[in-house]
Amino acid sequence: MLPPEFRPAHIHEQRFAVSYDYPVVFCRDALAPADPTLAWAISRQEPARRHPVYAVADSGVAAARPELAERLAAYMRPETGLDLVAPLHVIPGGEASKNDPALIGDLQRRFAEARLDRHAVVLAIGGGAVLDAVGYAASTTHRGLRVVRMPTTVLAQNDAGVGVKTGVNAFGAKNFLGTFAPPYAVVNDCDLLSTLPLRDARAGMAEAVKVALIRDASFFDWIEANAAGLSQAEPGLLHTLIRRCAELHLHHIATAGDPFESGSARPLDYGHWSAHRLEILSRHALRHGEAVAIGMALDACYAWRRDLLDDVALARICALLETLGLPTFHPALEAPANGVLAVLTGLRDFREHLGGSLAITLLTGVGRTVEVSEMDEAEIVHAIRWLASRNKGCYSLS
Ligand SMILES: NC(=O)c1ccc[n+]([C@@H]2O[C@H](COP(=O)([O-])OP(=O)(O)OC[C@H]3O[C@@H](n4cnc5c(N)ncnc54)[C@H](O)[C@@H]3O)[C@@H](O)[C@H]2O)c1
Ligand SMILES: [Zn+2]
């Protein structure tokens, strides 16, 4: 170890700050020909020049909206200042887009063939997985193309699509490759959610429960009071939930002092250490949001066992997740690996991801947290057993 007072004799201290700003617009039917929202989001900094746009869409959205390519082409008529430089490119929706390294290379080749420069726009339309994959490909092309996101899932509109991260899965780990790359703009068009399967809508609500649990007890109360309607994805309730959740995420990124996560505190990753592992252990049978719901239930039960959280709070959390139609258990929690539970490797991965020292956010109440630097594996196993017995024979994800 070097003595703490050591300093090399000749140092030039290089320091500068880069500030970012991007609009997150909440709107409906953004591709209506007369609606200027999307054109503004793309051209707002240089309204006088033309803007090449390369559009990529999620296959789930493209299948649900066969008219999408035509509407996009019709929207980008000459007077908008936007030039669609290639027909809409469709890539597989869901985790498939993050699991295939060839897909990233293919996107980058297409960006090169379309001769996109650093001021060109990649318009990414899709769920969180497609936004992550397209964002990664774009952020590593010319060291960063402009990306305008049109998120099409609840989770993408309230979390993945409004933040500053991109990523793909590699070497058996979620988001092992990725970049911090704030978008150029985000257009949250609530009409895009109308084709989303109920299961995916519910999965996205898990991130709202998460941010309410760690940041905003009154938002938790609101979700609880409206859980029955939310579980059926009633549009008015859904849009309120998305907007509040997105605002809480955006506020955290802007004000918590570590937007690019160089420290180890990661409150927005509440429930995620096990969730990321569960996604992989279930071979992505679990959606990200579903895995987060299980991860939150597990960490709530663990906190209760450690006398951090009381019985009432634990019961409220589990009941809310279940009323929303989210799982609080999956058999992957009990999958063994080398004589221990495989999910425990999630703690090791999380530690590595944070840079060697563990910082796990646990709840001390609804809207109240504490950070711990270790978790007792035997207690985690007990918490898993408790969730298993609570859910005996009654988990179903269809
Ligand atoms: N970058 C971040 O900050 C961040 C944050 C949270 C989650 N994520 C990532 O987001 C991903 C999960 O995203 P998700 O929950 O949006 O799901 P998803 O992207 O996996 O999509 C789920 C399914 O819905 C389909 N789909 C999407 N929009 C649709 C629509 N409007 N109509 C019909 N089908 C539609 C997709 O094709 C897919 O089959 C995970 O990979 C997760 O790691 C990233
Ligand atoms: Zn998440």
XYZ file of C-alpha atoms and ligand atoms in Angstrom:
443
model
C 0.000 0.000 0.000
C 1.254 3.495 -0.787
C 1.504 5.950 2.122
C -1.619 8.163 2.004
C 0.434 11.382 1.745
C 2.269 10.240 -1.420
C 1.851 12.501 -4.483
C 3.964 12.375 -7.655
C 6.071 15.510 -8.027
C 4.798 16.632 -11.434
C 1.061 16.506 -11.980
C -1.221 18.380 -14.314
C -4.698 18.050 -12.756
C -7.104 17.737 -15.669
C -10.705 18.503 -14.758
C -13.782 19.479 -16.694
C -17.489 18.925 -16.465
C -19.893 18.070 -19.253
C -23.491 18.965 -18.741
C -26.305 17.049 -20.382
C -29.873 17.938 -21.028
C -32.557 16.129 -22.933
C -36.315 16.495 -23.081
C -38.633 13.659 -22.053
C -41.925 14.420 -23.761
C -45.224 12.837 -22.690
C -47.664 12.815 -25.584
C -50.034 10.709 -27.626
C -50.049 9.615 -31.268
C -46.703 11.238 -32.026
C -46.734 9.887 -35.587
C -49.931 11.717 -36.527
C -48.869 13.650 -39.656
C -49.770 17.058 -38.224
C -48.148 16.525 -34.827
C -44.868 18.442 -34.577
C -43.634 16.780 -31.329
C -41.301 14.195 -32.826
C -39.955 16.599 -35.456
C -39.248 19.115 -32.671
C -37.497 16.455 -30.544
C -35.181 15.631 -33.441
C -34.538 19.069 -34.907
C -34.870 21.433 -31.934
C -31.188 22.391 -31.688
C -30.742 23.098 -35.405
C -34.231 23.793 -36.776
C -32.865 25.307 -39.975
C -31.031 22.259 -41.291
C -32.131 18.835 -42.536
C -31.852 15.831 -40.220
C -31.012 12.336 -41.453
C -32.924 9.757 -39.420
C -32.303 5.999 -39.266
C -35.231 4.227 -37.585
C -35.055 0.861 -35.823
C -38.115 -0.868 -34.383
C -38.836 -3.754 -32.025
C -40.347 -6.759 -33.849
C -43.098 -7.002 -31.214
C -44.192 -3.448 -32.001
C -43.805 -3.883 -35.750
C -45.978 -7.026 -35.645
C -48.631 -5.328 -33.520
C -48.591 -2.234 -35.764
C -48.170 -3.315 -39.390
C -48.771 0.296 -40.437
C -45.728 1.577 -38.482
C -43.221 1.717 -41.370
C -45.710 3.495 -43.612
C -46.729 5.994 -40.913
C -43.109 6.783 -40.164
C -42.289 7.363 -43.825
C -45.399 9.536 -44.203
C -44.502 11.546 -41.083
C -41.039 12.405 -42.377
C -42.248 14.431 -45.340
C -39.867 17.126 -46.637
C -41.389 20.063 -44.758
C -40.575 18.453 -41.381
C -36.852 18.767 -42.144
C -36.453 15.040 -41.435
C -35.010 12.599 -43.987
C -35.639 8.914 -43.387
C -32.404 7.537 -44.859
C -33.475 3.859 -44.991
C -36.675 1.852 -44.653
C -37.633 1.073 -41.059
C -35.282 -1.639 -39.798
C -36.915 -4.228 -37.539
C -34.896 -6.213 -34.963
C -36.074 -8.981 -32.605
C -37.933 -7.667 -29.570
C -37.107 -8.610 -26.017
C -33.919 -10.084 -24.617
C -33.034 -11.707 -27.977
C -31.816 -8.290 -29.106
C -29.388 -8.099 -26.159
C -28.172 -11.696 -26.390
C -26.876 -11.640 -29.972
C -23.496 -9.941 -30.542
C -23.979 -10.221 -34.317
C -27.003 -7.945 -34.069
C -24.859 -5.083 -32.735
C -22.316 -5.491 -35.535
C -25.128 -5.594 -38.072
C -26.634 -2.355 -36.741
C -23.242 -0.627 -36.836
C -22.691 -1.786 -40.428
C -26.106 -0.406 -41.377
C -25.262 2.923 -39.708
C -22.028 3.009 -41.731
C -23.814 2.139 -44.995
C -26.357 4.865 -44.317
C -23.387 7.234 -43.849
C -24.683 8.503 -40.505
C -22.518 11.197 -38.988
C -22.433 12.325 -35.362
C -25.321 14.715 -35.942
C -27.561 12.108 -37.536
C -30.343 10.612 -35.466
C -31.052 6.986 -34.701
C -34.730 6.711 -33.824
C -35.201 3.661 -31.575
C -38.771 2.414 -31.165
C -39.260 -0.447 -28.755
C -39.110 -1.994 -25.332
C -36.249 -1.596 -22.892
C -34.248 -4.408 -24.454
C -34.348 -2.956 -27.974
C -33.577 0.544 -26.643
C -30.590 -0.878 -24.730
C -29.246 -2.740 -27.764
C -29.796 0.059 -30.301
C -28.434 2.589 -27.810
C -25.304 0.504 -27.349
C -24.729 0.139 -31.092
C -25.327 3.875 -31.653
C -23.174 5.006 -28.725
C -20.210 3.034 -30.045
C -20.600 4.289 -33.630
C -18.534 7.425 -34.282
C -18.201 7.490 -30.463
C -21.857 8.350 -30.184
C -24.710 9.090 -32.579
C -27.740 11.026 -31.436
C -30.444 8.658 -30.220
C -34.097 9.612 -29.958
C -36.027 6.982 -28.057
C -39.683 6.115 -28.494
C -40.252 3.610 -25.683
C -43.115 1.198 -26.258
C -43.449 -0.654 -22.938
C -44.407 0.522 -19.477
C -40.930 -0.321 -18.224
C -39.252 1.501 -21.084
C -41.418 4.615 -20.630
C -40.964 4.800 -16.868
C -37.377 3.575 -16.458
C -35.157 2.081 -19.168
C -36.020 4.601 -21.873
C -35.640 7.768 -19.820
C -32.250 7.009 -18.243
C -28.645 7.276 -19.352
C -27.575 3.654 -19.795
C -27.292 1.245 -22.696
C -26.227 -2.370 -22.580
C -26.198 -5.879 -23.939
C -25.713 -9.241 -22.260
C -22.398 -11.086 -22.656
C -20.383 -13.895 -21.079
C -23.382 -15.096 -19.078
C -23.992 -11.722 -17.404
C -26.772 -9.180 -17.882
C -25.622 -5.811 -19.256
C -21.972 -6.903 -19.144
C -21.234 -4.623 -22.112
C -22.690 -1.160 -22.115
C -22.196 2.572 -22.079
C -23.444 5.650 -20.302
C -24.989 7.542 -23.172
C -27.814 10.011 -22.450
C -30.402 10.127 -25.244
C -30.880 13.149 -27.473
C -34.595 13.099 -26.637
C -37.280 10.746 -25.382
C -40.792 10.729 -26.800
C -43.133 8.814 -24.479
C -46.204 8.257 -26.654
C -48.869 6.622 -24.480
C -50.787 5.312 -27.505
C -47.881 2.967 -28.236
C -48.775 1.030 -25.095
C -52.190 -0.011 -26.369
C -50.814 -3.139 -28.084
C -48.617 -4.207 -25.161
C -49.607 -7.600 -23.687
C -50.972 -7.341 -20.139
C -48.086 -9.415 -18.793
C -45.550 -6.868 -20.082
C -47.583 -3.929 -18.799
C -47.601 -5.480 -15.329
C -43.877 -6.245 -15.477
C -43.162 -2.548 -16.024
C -45.114 -1.644 -12.890
C -42.497 -3.438 -10.784
C -40.048 -0.583 -11.405
C -42.672 1.890 -10.209
C -43.163 -0.099 -7.014
C -39.373 -0.128 -6.659
C -38.896 3.602 -6.969
C -41.892 4.231 -4.683
C -40.429 1.883 -2.065
C -37.064 3.585 -2.017
C -38.110 7.178 -2.616
C -41.767 8.045 -2.216
C -44.135 6.498 0.345
C -47.085 8.538 -0.943
C -46.559 7.119 -4.449
C -46.594 3.633 -2.890
C -49.903 4.510 -1.183
C -51.284 5.667 -4.533
C -50.219 2.468 -6.316
C -51.730 0.438 -3.476
C -55.035 2.343 -3.652
C -55.226 1.814 -7.429
C -53.724 -1.661 -7.659
C -56.859 -3.395 -8.945
C -57.216 -0.996 -11.896
C -53.478 -0.984 -12.549
C -53.429 -4.788 -12.686
C -55.781 -4.477 -15.671
C -53.579 -1.744 -17.195
C -56.379 0.842 -17.131
C -54.920 3.553 -19.390
C -55.558 6.608 -17.167
C -53.978 4.955 -14.137
C -51.145 3.524 -16.189
C -50.199 6.915 -17.596
C -50.197 8.508 -14.137
C -47.993 5.711 -12.827
C -45.566 5.984 -15.743
C -45.228 9.720 -15.452
C -44.567 9.735 -11.699
C -42.153 6.820 -11.961
C -40.244 8.431 -14.837
C -40.045 11.717 -12.915
C -38.638 9.957 -9.851
C -36.002 8.205 -11.973
C -35.101 11.424 -13.778
C -34.901 13.342 -10.514
C -32.548 10.755 -9.062
C -30.276 10.815 -12.125
C -30.156 14.617 -12.124
C -29.739 15.239 -8.400
C -28.177 12.268 -6.617
C -24.703 13.317 -7.690
C -23.642 10.184 -9.547
C -25.464 9.921 -12.880
C -22.818 7.659 -14.381
C -22.670 5.424 -11.317
C -19.006 5.702 -10.490
C -19.675 5.253 -6.765
C -20.990 2.060 -5.290
C -24.333 3.266 -3.887
C -27.059 2.142 -6.274
C -30.478 2.679 -4.682
C -32.281 2.399 -8.025
C -31.004 -1.156 -8.173
C -33.152 -2.137 -5.185
C -34.114 -5.796 -5.634
C -31.861 -6.138 -8.674
C -28.912 -8.188 -7.380
C -31.037 -11.347 -7.489
C -33.273 -10.145 -10.338
C -30.474 -10.057 -12.900
C -29.390 -13.579 -11.903
C -32.992 -14.858 -11.942
C -33.496 -13.600 -15.486
C -30.536 -15.683 -16.592
C -31.351 -18.718 -14.398
C -34.892 -18.770 -15.790
C -33.420 -18.505 -19.317
C -35.363 -15.270 -19.659
C -38.690 -16.984 -18.970
C -38.968 -14.216 -16.381
C -39.326 -10.683 -17.711
C -36.971 -8.113 -16.173
C -39.823 -6.507 -14.223
C -41.055 -9.882 -12.968
C -37.568 -10.758 -11.764
C -37.379 -7.361 -10.044
C -40.709 -8.067 -8.297
C -39.285 -11.335 -6.935
C -36.012 -9.619 -6.022
C -37.883 -6.912 -4.091
C -39.986 -9.493 -2.239
C -36.809 -11.405 -1.383
C -34.970 -8.345 -0.092
C -38.048 -7.193 1.838
C -38.315 -10.594 3.499
C -34.567 -10.528 4.220
C -34.880 -7.061 5.782
C -37.799 -8.309 7.892
C -35.735 -11.262 9.104
C -32.951 -8.831 10.067
C -35.448 -6.698 12.041
C -35.033 -3.785 9.652
C -38.591 -3.943 8.319
C -41.783 -4.605 10.270
C -44.460 -7.228 9.577
C -46.966 -4.706 8.253
C -44.578 -3.293 5.652
C -43.536 -6.767 4.463
C -47.174 -7.833 4.151
C -48.070 -4.643 2.232
C -45.196 -5.072 -0.210
C -45.943 -8.721 -1.002
C -49.680 -8.073 -1.233
C -49.209 -5.122 -3.584
C -46.953 -7.078 -5.939
C -49.428 -9.942 -5.995
C -52.444 -7.672 -6.558
C -50.623 -6.124 -9.509
C -50.295 -9.631 -10.946
C -46.557 -9.821 -10.349
C -44.757 -12.914 -9.062
C -43.030 -13.039 -5.654
C -41.455 -16.430 -6.284
C -40.031 -18.529 -9.112
C -38.458 -22.006 -8.945
C -35.205 -20.507 -10.278
C -34.744 -19.080 -6.753
C -34.184 -22.639 -5.542
C -31.960 -23.830 -8.408
C -28.725 -25.332 -7.030
C -25.175 -24.756 -8.301
C -22.115 -26.370 -6.731
C -23.910 -27.174 -3.491
C -25.374 -23.683 -2.934
C -28.286 -21.781 -4.403
C -27.338 -20.482 -7.841
C -29.056 -17.162 -7.195
C -26.400 -16.342 -4.590
C -23.890 -15.872 -7.400
C -25.931 -12.752 -8.133
C -24.375 -11.160 -5.049
C -20.885 -11.909 -6.380
C -21.798 -10.465 -9.801
C -23.261 -7.384 -8.185
C -20.120 -6.868 -6.106
C -17.953 -7.143 -9.234
C -20.229 -4.772 -11.122
C -19.941 -2.203 -8.324
C -16.168 -2.404 -8.276
C -15.361 -4.910 -5.560
C -17.271 -3.749 -2.508
C -20.899 -4.603 -1.984
C -23.497 -1.892 -1.392
C -27.015 -3.244 -1.182
C -30.034 -1.053 -0.554
C -32.512 -2.547 1.908
C -35.779 -1.167 3.226
C -36.357 0.040 6.755
C -39.917 1.043 5.855
C -41.981 2.056 2.851
C -40.050 4.979 1.341
C -37.076 4.501 3.708
C -33.791 2.720 2.994
C -30.481 1.753 4.495
C -27.360 0.601 2.701
C -25.606 -2.554 3.853
C -22.197 -3.846 2.835
C -22.950 -7.541 3.254
C -25.828 -9.983 3.207
C -25.953 -13.187 5.209
C -26.360 -16.087 2.781
C -28.065 -18.367 5.321
C -30.645 -15.638 5.960
C -31.200 -15.218 2.208
C -31.891 -18.955 1.997
C -34.433 -18.647 4.834
C -36.084 -15.734 3.029
C -36.314 -17.824 -0.157
C -37.910 -20.678 1.825
C -40.462 -18.220 3.252
C -41.360 -16.968 -0.226
C -41.568 -20.554 -1.511
C -44.002 -21.586 1.217
C -46.066 -18.420 0.732
C -46.357 -19.192 -2.973
C -46.710 -22.961 -2.735
C -48.289 -24.204 -5.945
C -49.694 -20.831 -6.937
C -47.163 -19.109 -9.164
C -48.202 -18.626 -12.729
C -46.754 -16.277 -15.293
C -49.203 -16.610 -18.123
N -30.964 0.958 -19.622
C -31.593 0.966 -18.461
O -31.414 1.886 -17.651
C -32.564 -0.130 -18.118
C -33.386 -0.013 -16.985
C -34.308 -1.023 -16.708
C -34.394 -2.124 -17.549
N -33.570 -2.219 -18.631
C -33.648 -3.376 -19.547
O -34.914 -3.353 -20.198
C -35.223 -4.691 -20.621
C -36.671 -4.990 -20.319
O -37.464 -4.105 -21.068
P -39.047 -4.210 -21.190
O -39.648 -4.564 -19.896
O -39.453 -2.970 -21.870
O -39.305 -5.488 -22.082
P -38.707 -5.973 -23.446
O -37.964 -4.916 -24.152
O -37.994 -7.258 -23.148
O -40.033 -6.277 -24.293
C -40.939 -7.270 -23.861
C -41.756 -7.789 -25.039
O -42.721 -6.811 -25.434
C -42.672 -6.635 -26.864
N -43.177 -5.283 -27.086
C -42.550 -4.118 -26.773
N -43.377 -3.092 -26.984
C -44.549 -3.599 -27.451
C -45.785 -3.027 -27.848
N -46.024 -1.714 -27.724
N -46.735 -3.854 -28.309
C -46.537 -5.196 -28.381
N -45.400 -5.795 -27.995
C -44.415 -4.997 -27.528
C -41.255 -6.919 -27.233
O -41.130 -7.313 -28.577
C -40.934 -8.086 -26.285
O -41.383 -9.290 -26.824
C -34.244 -5.612 -19.895
O -33.271 -6.040 -20.793
C -33.616 -4.710 -18.855
O -32.306 -5.100 -18.507
C -32.677 -1.239 -18.941
Zn -34.653 -2.660 -13.508
